[in-house]
PDB file of C-alpha atoms in Angstrom:
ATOM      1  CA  UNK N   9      18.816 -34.252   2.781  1.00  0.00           C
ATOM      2  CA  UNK N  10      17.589 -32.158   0.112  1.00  0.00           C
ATOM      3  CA  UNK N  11      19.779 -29.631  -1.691  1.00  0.00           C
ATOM      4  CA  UNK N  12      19.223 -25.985  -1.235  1.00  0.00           C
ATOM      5  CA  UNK N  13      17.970 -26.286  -4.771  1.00  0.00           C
ATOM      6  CA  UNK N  14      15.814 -28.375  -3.963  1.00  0.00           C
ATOM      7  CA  UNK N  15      14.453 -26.734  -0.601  1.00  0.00           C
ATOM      8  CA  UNK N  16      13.845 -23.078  -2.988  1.00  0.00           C
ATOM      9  CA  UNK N  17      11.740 -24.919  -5.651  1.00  0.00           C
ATOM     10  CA  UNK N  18       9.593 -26.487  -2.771  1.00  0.00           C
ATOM     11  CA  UNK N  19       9.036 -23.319  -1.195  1.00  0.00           C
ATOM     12  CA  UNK N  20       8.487 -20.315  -3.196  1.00  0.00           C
ATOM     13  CA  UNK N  21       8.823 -18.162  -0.408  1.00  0.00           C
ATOM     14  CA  UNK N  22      12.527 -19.056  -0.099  1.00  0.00           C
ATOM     15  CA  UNK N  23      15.659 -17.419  -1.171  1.00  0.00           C
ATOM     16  CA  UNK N  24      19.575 -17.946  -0.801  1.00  0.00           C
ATOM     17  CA  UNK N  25      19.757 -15.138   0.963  1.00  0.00           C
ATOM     18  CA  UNK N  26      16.393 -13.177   1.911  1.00  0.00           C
ATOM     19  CA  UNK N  27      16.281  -9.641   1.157  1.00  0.00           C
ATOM     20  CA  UNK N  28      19.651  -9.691  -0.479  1.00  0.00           C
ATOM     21  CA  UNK N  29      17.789  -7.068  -3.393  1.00  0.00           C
ATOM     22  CA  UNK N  30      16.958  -5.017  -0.692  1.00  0.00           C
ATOM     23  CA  UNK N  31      20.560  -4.654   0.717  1.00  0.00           C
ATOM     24  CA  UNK N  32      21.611  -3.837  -2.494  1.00  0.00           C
ATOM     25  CA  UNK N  33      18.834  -1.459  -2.870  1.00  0.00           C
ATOM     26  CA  UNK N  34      19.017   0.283  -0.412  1.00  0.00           C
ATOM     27  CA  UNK N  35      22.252   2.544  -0.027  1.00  0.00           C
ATOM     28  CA  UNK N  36      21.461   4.463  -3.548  1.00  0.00           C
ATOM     29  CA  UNK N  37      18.254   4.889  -2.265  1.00  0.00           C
ATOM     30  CA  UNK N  38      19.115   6.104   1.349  1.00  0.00           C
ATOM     31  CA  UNK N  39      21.246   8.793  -1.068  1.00  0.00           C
ATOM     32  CA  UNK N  40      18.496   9.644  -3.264  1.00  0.00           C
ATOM     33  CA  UNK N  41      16.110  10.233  -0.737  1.00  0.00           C
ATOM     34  CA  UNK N  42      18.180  12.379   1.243  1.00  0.00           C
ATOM     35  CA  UNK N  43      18.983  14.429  -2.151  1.00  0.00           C
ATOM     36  CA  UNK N  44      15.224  14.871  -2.156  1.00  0.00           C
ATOM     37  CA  UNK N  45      13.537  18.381  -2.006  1.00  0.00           C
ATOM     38  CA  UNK N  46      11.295  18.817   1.288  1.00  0.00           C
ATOM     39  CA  UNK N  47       7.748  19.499   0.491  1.00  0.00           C
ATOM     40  CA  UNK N  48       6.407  23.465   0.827  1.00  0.00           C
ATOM     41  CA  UNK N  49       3.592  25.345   0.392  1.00  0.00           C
ATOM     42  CA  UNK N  50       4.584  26.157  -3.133  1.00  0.00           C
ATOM     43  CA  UNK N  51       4.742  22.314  -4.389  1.00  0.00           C
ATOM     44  CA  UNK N  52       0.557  22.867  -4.184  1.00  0.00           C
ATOM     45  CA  UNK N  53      -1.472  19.877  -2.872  1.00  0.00           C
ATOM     46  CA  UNK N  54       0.192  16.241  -2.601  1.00  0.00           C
ATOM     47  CA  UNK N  55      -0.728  13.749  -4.526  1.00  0.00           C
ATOM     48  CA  UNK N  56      -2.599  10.771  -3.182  1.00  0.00           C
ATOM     49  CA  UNK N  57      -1.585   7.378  -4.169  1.00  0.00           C
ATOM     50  CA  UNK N  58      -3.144   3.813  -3.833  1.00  0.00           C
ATOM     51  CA  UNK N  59       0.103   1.168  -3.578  1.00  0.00           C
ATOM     52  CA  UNK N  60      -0.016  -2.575  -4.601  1.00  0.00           C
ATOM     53  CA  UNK N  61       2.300  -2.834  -1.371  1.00  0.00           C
ATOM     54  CA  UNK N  62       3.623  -6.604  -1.569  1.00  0.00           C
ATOM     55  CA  UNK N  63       5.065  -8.454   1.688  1.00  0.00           C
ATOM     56  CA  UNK N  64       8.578  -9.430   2.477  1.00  0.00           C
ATOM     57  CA  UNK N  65       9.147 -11.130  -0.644  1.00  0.00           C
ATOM     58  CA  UNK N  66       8.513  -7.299  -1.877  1.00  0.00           C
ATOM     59  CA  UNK N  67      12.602  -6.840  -0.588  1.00  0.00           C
ATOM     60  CA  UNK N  68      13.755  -9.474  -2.820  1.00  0.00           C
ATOM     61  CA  UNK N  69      11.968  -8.335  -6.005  1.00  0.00           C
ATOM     62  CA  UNK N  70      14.695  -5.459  -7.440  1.00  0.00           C
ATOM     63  CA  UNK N  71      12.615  -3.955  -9.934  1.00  0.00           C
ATOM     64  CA  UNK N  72       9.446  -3.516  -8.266  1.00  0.00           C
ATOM     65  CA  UNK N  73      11.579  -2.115  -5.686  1.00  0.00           C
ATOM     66  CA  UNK N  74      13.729   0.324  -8.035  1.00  0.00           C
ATOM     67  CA  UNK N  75       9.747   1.250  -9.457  1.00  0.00           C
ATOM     68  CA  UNK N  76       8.481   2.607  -6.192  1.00  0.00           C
ATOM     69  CA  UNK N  77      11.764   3.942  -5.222  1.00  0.00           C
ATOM     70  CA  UNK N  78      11.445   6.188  -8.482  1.00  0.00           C
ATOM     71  CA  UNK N  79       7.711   6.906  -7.885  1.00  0.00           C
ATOM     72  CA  UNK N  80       8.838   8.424  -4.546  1.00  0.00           C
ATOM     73  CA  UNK N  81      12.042   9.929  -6.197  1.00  0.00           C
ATOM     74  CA  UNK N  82       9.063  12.245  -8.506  1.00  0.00           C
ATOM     75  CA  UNK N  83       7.347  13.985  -5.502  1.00  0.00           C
ATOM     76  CA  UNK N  84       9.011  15.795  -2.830  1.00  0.00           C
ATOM     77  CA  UNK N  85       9.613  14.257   0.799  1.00  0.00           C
ATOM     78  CA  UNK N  86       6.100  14.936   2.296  1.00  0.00           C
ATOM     79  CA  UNK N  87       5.691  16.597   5.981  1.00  0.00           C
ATOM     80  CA  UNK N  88       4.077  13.593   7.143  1.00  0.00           C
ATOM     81  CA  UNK N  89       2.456  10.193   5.917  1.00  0.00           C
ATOM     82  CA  UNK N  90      -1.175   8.870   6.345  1.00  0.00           C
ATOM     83  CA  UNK N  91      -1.983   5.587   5.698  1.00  0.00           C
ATOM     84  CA  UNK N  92      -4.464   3.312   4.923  1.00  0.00           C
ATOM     85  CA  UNK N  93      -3.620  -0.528   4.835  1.00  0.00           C
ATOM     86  CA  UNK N  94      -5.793  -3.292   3.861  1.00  0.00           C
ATOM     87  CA  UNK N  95      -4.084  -5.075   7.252  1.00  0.00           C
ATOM     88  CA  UNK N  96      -5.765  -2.890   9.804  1.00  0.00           C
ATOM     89  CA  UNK N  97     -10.063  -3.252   9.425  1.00  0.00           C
ATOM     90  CA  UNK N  98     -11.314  -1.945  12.540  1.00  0.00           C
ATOM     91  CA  UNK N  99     -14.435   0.078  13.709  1.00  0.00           C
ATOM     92  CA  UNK N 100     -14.456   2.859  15.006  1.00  0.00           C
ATOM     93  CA  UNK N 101     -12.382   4.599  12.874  1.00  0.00           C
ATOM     94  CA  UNK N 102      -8.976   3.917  14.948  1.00  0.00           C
ATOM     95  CA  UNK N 103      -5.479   5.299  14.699  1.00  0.00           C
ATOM     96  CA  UNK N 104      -2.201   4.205  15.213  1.00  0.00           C
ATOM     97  CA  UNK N 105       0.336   4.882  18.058  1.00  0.00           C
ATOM     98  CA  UNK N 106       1.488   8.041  17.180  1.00  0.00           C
ATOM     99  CA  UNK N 107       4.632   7.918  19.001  1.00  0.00           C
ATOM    100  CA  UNK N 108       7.953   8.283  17.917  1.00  0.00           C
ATOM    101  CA  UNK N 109       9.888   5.071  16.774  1.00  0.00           C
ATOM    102  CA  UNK N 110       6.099   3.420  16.460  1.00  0.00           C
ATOM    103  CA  UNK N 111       6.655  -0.507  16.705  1.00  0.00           C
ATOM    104  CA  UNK N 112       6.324  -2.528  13.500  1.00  0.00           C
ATOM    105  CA  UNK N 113       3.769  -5.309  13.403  1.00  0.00           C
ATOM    106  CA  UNK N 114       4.983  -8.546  11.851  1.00  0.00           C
ATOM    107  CA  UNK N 115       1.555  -9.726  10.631  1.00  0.00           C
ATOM    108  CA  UNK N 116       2.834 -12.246   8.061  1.00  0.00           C
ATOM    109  CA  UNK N 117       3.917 -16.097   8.347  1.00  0.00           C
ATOM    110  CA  UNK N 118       6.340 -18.563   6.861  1.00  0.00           C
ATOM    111  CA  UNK N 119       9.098 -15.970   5.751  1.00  0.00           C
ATOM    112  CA  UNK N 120      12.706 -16.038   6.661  1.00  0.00           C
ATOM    113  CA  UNK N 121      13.412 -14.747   9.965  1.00  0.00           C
ATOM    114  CA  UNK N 122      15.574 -11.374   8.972  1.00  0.00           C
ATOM    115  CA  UNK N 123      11.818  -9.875   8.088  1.00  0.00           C
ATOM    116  CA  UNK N 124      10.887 -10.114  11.711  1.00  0.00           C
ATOM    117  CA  UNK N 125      13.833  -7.883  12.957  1.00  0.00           C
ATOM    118  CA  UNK N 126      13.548  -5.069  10.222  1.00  0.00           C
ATOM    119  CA  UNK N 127      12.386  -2.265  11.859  1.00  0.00           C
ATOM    120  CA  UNK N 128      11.137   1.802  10.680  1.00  0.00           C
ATOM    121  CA  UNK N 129      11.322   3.878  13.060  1.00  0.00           C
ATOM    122  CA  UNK N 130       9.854   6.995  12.561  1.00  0.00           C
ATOM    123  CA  UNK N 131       9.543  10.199  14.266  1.00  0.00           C
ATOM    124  CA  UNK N 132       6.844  11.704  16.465  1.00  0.00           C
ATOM    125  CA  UNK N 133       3.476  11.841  14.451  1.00  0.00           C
ATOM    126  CA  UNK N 134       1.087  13.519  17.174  1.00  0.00           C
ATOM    127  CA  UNK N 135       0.311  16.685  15.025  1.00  0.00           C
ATOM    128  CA  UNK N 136      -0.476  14.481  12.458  1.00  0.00           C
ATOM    129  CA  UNK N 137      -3.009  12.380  14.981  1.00  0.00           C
ATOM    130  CA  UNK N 138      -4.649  16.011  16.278  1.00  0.00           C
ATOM    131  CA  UNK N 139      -4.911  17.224  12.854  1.00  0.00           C
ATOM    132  CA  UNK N 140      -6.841  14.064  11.072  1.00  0.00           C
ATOM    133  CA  UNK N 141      -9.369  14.058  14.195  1.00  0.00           C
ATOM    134  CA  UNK N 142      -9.933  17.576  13.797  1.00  0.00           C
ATOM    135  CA  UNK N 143     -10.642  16.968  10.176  1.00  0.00           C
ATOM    136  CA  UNK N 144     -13.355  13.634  10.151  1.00  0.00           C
ATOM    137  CA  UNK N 145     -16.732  14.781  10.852  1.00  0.00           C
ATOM    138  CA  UNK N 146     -18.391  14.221  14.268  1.00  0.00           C
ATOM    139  CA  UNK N 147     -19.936  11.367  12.678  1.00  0.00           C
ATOM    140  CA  UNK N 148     -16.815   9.525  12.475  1.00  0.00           C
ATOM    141  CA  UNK N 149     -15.481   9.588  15.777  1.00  0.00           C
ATOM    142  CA  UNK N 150     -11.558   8.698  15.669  1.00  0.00           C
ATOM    143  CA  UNK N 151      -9.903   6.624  18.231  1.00  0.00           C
ATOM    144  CA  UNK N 152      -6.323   5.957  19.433  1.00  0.00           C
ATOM    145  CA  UNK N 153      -4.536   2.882  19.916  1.00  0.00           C
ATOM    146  CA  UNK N 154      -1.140   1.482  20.622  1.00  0.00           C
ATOM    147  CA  UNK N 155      -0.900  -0.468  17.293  1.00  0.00           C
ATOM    148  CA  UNK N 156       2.272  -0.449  15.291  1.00  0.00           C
ATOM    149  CA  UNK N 157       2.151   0.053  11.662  1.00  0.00           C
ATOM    150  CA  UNK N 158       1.424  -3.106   9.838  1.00  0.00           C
ATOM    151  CA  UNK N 159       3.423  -4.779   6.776  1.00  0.00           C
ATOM    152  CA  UNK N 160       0.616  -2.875   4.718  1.00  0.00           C
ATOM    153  CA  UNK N 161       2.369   0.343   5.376  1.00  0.00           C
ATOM    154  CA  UNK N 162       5.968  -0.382   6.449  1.00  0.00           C
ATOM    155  CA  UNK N 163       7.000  -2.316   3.803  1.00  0.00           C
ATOM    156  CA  UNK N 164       6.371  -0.342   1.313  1.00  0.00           C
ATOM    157  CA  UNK N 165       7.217   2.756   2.948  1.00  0.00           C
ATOM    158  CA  UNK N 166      10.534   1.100   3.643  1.00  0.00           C
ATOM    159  CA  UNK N 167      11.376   0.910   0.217  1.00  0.00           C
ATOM    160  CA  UNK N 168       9.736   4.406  -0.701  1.00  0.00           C
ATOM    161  CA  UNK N 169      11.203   6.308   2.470  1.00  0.00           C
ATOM    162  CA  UNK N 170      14.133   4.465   3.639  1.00  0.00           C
ATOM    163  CA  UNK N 171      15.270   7.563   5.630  1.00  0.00           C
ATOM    164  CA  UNK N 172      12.566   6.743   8.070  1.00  0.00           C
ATOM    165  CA  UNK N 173      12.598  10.334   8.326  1.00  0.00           C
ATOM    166  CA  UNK N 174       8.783  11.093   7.899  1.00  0.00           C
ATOM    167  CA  UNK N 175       6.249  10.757  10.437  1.00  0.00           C
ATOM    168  CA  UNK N 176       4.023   8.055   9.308  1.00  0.00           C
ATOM    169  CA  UNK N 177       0.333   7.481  11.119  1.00  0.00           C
ATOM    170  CA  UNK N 178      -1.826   4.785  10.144  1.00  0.00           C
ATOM    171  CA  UNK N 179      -5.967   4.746  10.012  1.00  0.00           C
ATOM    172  CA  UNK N 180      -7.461   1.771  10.411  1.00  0.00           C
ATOM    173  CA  UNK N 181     -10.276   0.012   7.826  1.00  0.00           C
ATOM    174  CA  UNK N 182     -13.613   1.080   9.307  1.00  0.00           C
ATOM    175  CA  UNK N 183     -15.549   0.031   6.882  1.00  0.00           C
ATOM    176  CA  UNK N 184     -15.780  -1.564   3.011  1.00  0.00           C
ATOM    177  CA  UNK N 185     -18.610   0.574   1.747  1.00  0.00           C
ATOM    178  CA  UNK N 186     -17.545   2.510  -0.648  1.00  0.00           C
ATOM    179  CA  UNK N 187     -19.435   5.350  -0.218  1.00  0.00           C
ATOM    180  CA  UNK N 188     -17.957   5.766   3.291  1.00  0.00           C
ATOM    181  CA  UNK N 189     -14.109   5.623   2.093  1.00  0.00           C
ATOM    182  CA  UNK N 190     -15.190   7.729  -0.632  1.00  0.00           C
ATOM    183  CA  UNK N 191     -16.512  10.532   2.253  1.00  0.00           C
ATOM    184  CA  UNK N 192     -13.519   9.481   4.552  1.00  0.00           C
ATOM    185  CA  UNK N 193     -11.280  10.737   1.654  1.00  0.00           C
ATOM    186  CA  UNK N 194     -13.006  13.440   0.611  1.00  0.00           C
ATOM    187  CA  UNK N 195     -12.501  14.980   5.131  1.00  0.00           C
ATOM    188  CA  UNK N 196      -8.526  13.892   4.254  1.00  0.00           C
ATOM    189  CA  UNK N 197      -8.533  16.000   0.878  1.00  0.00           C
ATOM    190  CA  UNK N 198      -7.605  19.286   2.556  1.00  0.00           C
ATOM    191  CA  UNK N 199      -4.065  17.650   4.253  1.00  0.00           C
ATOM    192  CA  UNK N 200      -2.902  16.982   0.735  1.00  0.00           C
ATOM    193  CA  UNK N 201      -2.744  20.770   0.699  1.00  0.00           C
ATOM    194  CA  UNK N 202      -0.543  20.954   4.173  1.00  0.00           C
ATOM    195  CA  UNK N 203       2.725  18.612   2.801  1.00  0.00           C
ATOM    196  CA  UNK N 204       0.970  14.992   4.132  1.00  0.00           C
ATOM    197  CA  UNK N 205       0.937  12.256   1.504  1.00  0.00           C
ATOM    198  CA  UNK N 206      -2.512  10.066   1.975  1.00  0.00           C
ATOM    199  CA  UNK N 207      -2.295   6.476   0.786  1.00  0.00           C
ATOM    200  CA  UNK N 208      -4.261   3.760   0.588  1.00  0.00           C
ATOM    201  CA  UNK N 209      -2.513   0.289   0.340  1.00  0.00           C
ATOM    202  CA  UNK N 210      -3.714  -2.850  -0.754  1.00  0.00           C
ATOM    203  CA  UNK N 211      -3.313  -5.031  -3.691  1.00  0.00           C
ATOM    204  CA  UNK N 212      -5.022  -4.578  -7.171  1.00  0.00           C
ATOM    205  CA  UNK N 213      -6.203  -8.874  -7.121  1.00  0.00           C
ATOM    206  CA  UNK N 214      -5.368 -10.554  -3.802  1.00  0.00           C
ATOM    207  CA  UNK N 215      -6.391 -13.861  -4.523  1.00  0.00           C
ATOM    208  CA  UNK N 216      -4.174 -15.707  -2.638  1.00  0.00           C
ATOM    209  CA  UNK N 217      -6.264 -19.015  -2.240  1.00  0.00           C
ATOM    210  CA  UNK N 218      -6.786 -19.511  -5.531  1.00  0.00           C
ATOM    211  CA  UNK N 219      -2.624 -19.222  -6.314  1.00  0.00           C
ATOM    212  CA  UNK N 220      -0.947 -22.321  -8.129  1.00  0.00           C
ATOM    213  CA  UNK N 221       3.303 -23.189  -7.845  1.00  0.00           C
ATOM    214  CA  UNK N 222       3.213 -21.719 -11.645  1.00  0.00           C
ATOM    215  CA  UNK N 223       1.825 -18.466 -10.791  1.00  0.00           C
ATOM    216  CA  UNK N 224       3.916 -18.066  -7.436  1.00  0.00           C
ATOM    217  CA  UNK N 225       7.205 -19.113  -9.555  1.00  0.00           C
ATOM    218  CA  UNK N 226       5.821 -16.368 -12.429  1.00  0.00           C
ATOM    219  CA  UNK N 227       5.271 -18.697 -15.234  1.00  0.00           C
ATOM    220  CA  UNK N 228       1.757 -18.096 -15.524  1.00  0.00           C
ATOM    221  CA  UNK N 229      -0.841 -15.115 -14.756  1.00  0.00           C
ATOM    222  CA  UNK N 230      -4.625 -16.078 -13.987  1.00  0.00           C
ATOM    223  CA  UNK N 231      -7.314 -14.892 -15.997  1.00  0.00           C
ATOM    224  CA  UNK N 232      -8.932 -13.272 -12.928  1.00  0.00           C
ATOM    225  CA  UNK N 233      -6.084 -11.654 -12.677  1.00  0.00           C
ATOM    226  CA  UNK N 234      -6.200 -10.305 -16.573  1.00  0.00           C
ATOM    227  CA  UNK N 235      -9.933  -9.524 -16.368  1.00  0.00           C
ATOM    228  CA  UNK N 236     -10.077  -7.749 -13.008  1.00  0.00           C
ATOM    229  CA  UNK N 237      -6.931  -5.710 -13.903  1.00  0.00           C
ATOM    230  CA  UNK N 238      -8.683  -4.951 -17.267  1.00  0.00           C
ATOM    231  CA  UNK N 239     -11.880  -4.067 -16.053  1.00  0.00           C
ATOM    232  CA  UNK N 240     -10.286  -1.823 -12.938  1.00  0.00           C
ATOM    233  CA  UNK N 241      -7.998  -0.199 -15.332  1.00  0.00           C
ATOM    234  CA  UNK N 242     -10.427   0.758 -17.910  1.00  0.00           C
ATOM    235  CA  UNK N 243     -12.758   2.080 -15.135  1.00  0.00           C
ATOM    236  CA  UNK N 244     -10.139   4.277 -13.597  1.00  0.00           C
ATOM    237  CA  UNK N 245      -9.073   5.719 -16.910  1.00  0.00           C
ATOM    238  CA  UNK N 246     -12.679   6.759 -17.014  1.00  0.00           C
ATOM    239  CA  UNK N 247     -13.171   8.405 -13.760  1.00  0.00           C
ATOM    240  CA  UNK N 248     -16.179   5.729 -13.586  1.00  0.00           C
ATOM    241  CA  UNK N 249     -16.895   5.693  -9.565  1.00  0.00           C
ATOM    242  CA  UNK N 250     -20.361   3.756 -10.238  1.00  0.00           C
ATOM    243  CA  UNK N 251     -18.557   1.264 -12.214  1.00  0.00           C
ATOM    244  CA  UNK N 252     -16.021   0.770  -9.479  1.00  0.00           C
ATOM    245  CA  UNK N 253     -18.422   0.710  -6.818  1.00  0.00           C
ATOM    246  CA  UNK N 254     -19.678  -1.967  -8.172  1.00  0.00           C
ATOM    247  CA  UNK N 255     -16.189  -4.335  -7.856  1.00  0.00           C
ATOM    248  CA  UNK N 256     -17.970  -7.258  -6.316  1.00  0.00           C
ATOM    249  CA  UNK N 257     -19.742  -8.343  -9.853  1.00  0.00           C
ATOM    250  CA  UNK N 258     -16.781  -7.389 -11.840  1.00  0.00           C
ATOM    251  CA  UNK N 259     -14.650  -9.862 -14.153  1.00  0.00           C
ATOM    252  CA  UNK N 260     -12.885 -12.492 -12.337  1.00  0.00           C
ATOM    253  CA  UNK N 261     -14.501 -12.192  -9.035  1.00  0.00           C
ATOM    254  CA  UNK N 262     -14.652 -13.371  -6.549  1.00  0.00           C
ATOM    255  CA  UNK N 263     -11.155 -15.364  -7.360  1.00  0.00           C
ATOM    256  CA  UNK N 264      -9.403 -11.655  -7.664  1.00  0.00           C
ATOM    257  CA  UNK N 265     -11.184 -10.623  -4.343  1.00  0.00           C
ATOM    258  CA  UNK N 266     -12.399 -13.324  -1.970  1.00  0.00           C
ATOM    259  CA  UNK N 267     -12.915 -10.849   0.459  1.00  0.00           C
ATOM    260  CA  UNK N 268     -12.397  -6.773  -0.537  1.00  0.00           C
ATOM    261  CA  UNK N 269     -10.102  -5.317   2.399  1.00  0.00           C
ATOM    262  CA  UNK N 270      -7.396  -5.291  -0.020  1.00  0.00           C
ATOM    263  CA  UNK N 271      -9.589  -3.741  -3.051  1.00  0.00           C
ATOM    264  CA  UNK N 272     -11.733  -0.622  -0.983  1.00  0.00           C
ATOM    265  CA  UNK N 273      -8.446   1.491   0.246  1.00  0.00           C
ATOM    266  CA  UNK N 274      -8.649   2.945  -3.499  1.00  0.00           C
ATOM    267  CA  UNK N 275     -11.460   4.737  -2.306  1.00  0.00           C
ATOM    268  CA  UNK N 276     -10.080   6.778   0.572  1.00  0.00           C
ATOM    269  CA  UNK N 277      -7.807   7.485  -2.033  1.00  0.00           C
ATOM    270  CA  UNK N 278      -9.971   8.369  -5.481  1.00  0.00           C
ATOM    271  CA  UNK N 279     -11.757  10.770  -2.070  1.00  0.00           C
ATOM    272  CA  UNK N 280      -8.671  12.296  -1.273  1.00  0.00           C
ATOM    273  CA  UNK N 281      -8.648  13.386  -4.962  1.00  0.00           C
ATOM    274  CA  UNK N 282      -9.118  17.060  -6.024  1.00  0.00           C
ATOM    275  CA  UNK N 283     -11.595  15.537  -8.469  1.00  0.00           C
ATOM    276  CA  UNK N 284     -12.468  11.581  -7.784  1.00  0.00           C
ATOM    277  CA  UNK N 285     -14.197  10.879 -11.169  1.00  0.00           C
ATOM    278  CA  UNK N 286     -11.003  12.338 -13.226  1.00  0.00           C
ATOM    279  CA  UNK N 287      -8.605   9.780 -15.193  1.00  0.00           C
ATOM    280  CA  UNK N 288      -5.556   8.067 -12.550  1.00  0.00           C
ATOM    281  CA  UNK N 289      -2.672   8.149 -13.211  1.00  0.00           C
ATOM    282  CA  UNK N 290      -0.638   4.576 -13.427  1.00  0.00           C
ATOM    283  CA  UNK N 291       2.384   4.290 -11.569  1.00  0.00           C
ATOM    284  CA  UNK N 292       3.606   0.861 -11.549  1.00  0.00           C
ATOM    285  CA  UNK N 293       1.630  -2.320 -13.697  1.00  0.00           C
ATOM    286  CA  UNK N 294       2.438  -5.929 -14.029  1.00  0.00           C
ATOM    287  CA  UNK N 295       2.029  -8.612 -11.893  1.00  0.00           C
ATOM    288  CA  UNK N 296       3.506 -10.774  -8.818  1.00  0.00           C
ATOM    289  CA  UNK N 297       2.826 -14.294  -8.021  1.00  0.00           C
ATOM    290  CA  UNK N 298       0.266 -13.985 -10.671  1.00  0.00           C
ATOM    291  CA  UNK N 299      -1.472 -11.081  -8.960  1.00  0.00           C
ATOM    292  CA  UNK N 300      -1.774  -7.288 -10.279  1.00  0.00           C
ATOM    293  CA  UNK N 301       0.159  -4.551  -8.524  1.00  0.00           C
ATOM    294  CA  UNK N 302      -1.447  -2.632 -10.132  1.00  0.00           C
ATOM    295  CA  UNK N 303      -0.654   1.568  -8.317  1.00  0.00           C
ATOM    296  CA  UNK N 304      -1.702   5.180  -9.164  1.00  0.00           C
ATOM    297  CA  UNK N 305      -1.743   8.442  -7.915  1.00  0.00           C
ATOM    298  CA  UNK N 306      -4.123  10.976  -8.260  1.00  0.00           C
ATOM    299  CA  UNK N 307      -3.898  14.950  -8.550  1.00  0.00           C
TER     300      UNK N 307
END
């Protein structure tokens, strides 16, 4: 029989004892979140933020955690969460069940079985739901569904709002043109301005295929990685939209992107944004498993 040693360096999803960062994360959060100012009229507009968002092995990685724990620590506790997860592609335009303590969807595989009892439940987000269909265009007809929230937007959110005290709705992926987002943003602009926090969460490279033991044990980063980070970063310090439309013939694709659901929820955010060709700013840089997680918010 192999040692536990042994069984960790042959899996590099495994730990002695999954999650125990986030159990020893989580009480000073749980404090500092409920030490944080509620959002009013007089904070102005929101920001809107595009998260790197990770997956379970997000709870066992303490400073990525403490980093997104302090990004949230900045802004004060929004009225209500919409997101956007790179999890959820589905047309029409759908959202989720906006009921309170909304089910959790446990769309992952191979991870120790704590990760599939975690739960967020959140309160009632129904205004939320009434106000976001009142805002898209007739164009963009918005439907309902029964869906939980996906680890796209509770596992971050976890780790950002551990209260569980803000009602969270998610919007489904309708398309990955990025004019659409862009427009889909641009209806979603005006809620910044009413206390809700938009977000779009995916992952800056995603190219899990193309991983090696090396880069999921963090001894080595790709160069897809480096040049599609690079060329993404310098773009958003520019404000460059037609650049970044263009993300499908930038450095290191397709190995950073094999397919772009986890790429195009930056532009429901960079739409959400007062102005979506001004600078980002970066949140949170670096890399995991040899891919960028890369975040930002924008004013």
């Amino acid at each position: 029989m192999e040692s536990l040693d042994e069984e960790l360096a042959m899996d590099p999803f495994a730990t002695a004892h999954p999650g125990a960062a986030f159990d020893a994360y989580e009480p000073a959060a749980r404090e500092r979140a409920a030490r944080r100012a509620s959002w009013t009229p007089q904070d102005g507009p929101l920001p809107a933020l595009y998260v790197s968002h990770g997956a379970p092995p997000l709870f066992d990685d303490a400073e990525w955690m403490t980093r997104l724990g302090a990004w949230a620590d900045r802004l004060p506790t929004p009225r209500a969460i919409l997101i956007v997860s790179a999890h959820w592609e589905s047309a029409p335009l759908t959202l989720s069940s906006p009921e309170a303590g909304t089910p959790l969807v446990y769309d992952f595989g191979g991870f120790a079985e704590r990760f599939y009892r975690m739960t967020y439940a959140t309160p009632d987000a129904s205004a939320l739901a009434a106000r976001v269909a009142a805002t898209l265009p007739d164009g963009e007809p918005v439907h309902t569904s029964r869906r939980g929230l996906d680890h796209g937007a509770w596992v971050p959110l976890k780790v950002m709002y551990p209260l569980g005290d803000v009602p969270v709705l998610q919007m489904s992926l309708p398309t990955e043109d990025p004019e659409r987002l862009l427009a889909i943003g641009t209806r979603l602009r005006e809620l910044r301005g009413e206390g809700v926090l938009v977000v779009g969460s995916g992952f800056m490279t995603h190219g899990l295929p193309f991983l090696t033991p090396e880069m999921l044990g963090g001894q080595e980063t790709p160069g897809w990685t480096g040049d599609f980070d690079a060329w993404a970063a310098e773009a958003l310090d520019r404000g460059d939209l037609e650049t970044l439309h263009r993300f499908r013939e930038a450095p290191g694709m397709p190995y950073a992107h094999p397919t772009a659901e986890h790429f195009v929820p930056l532009f429901v955010t960079l739409g959400a944004a007062t102005d979506p060709e001004a600078p980002v700013t970066t949140t949170i840089d670096g890399t995991m498993w040899g891919l960028s997680r890369r975040s930002l918010q924008v004013a």
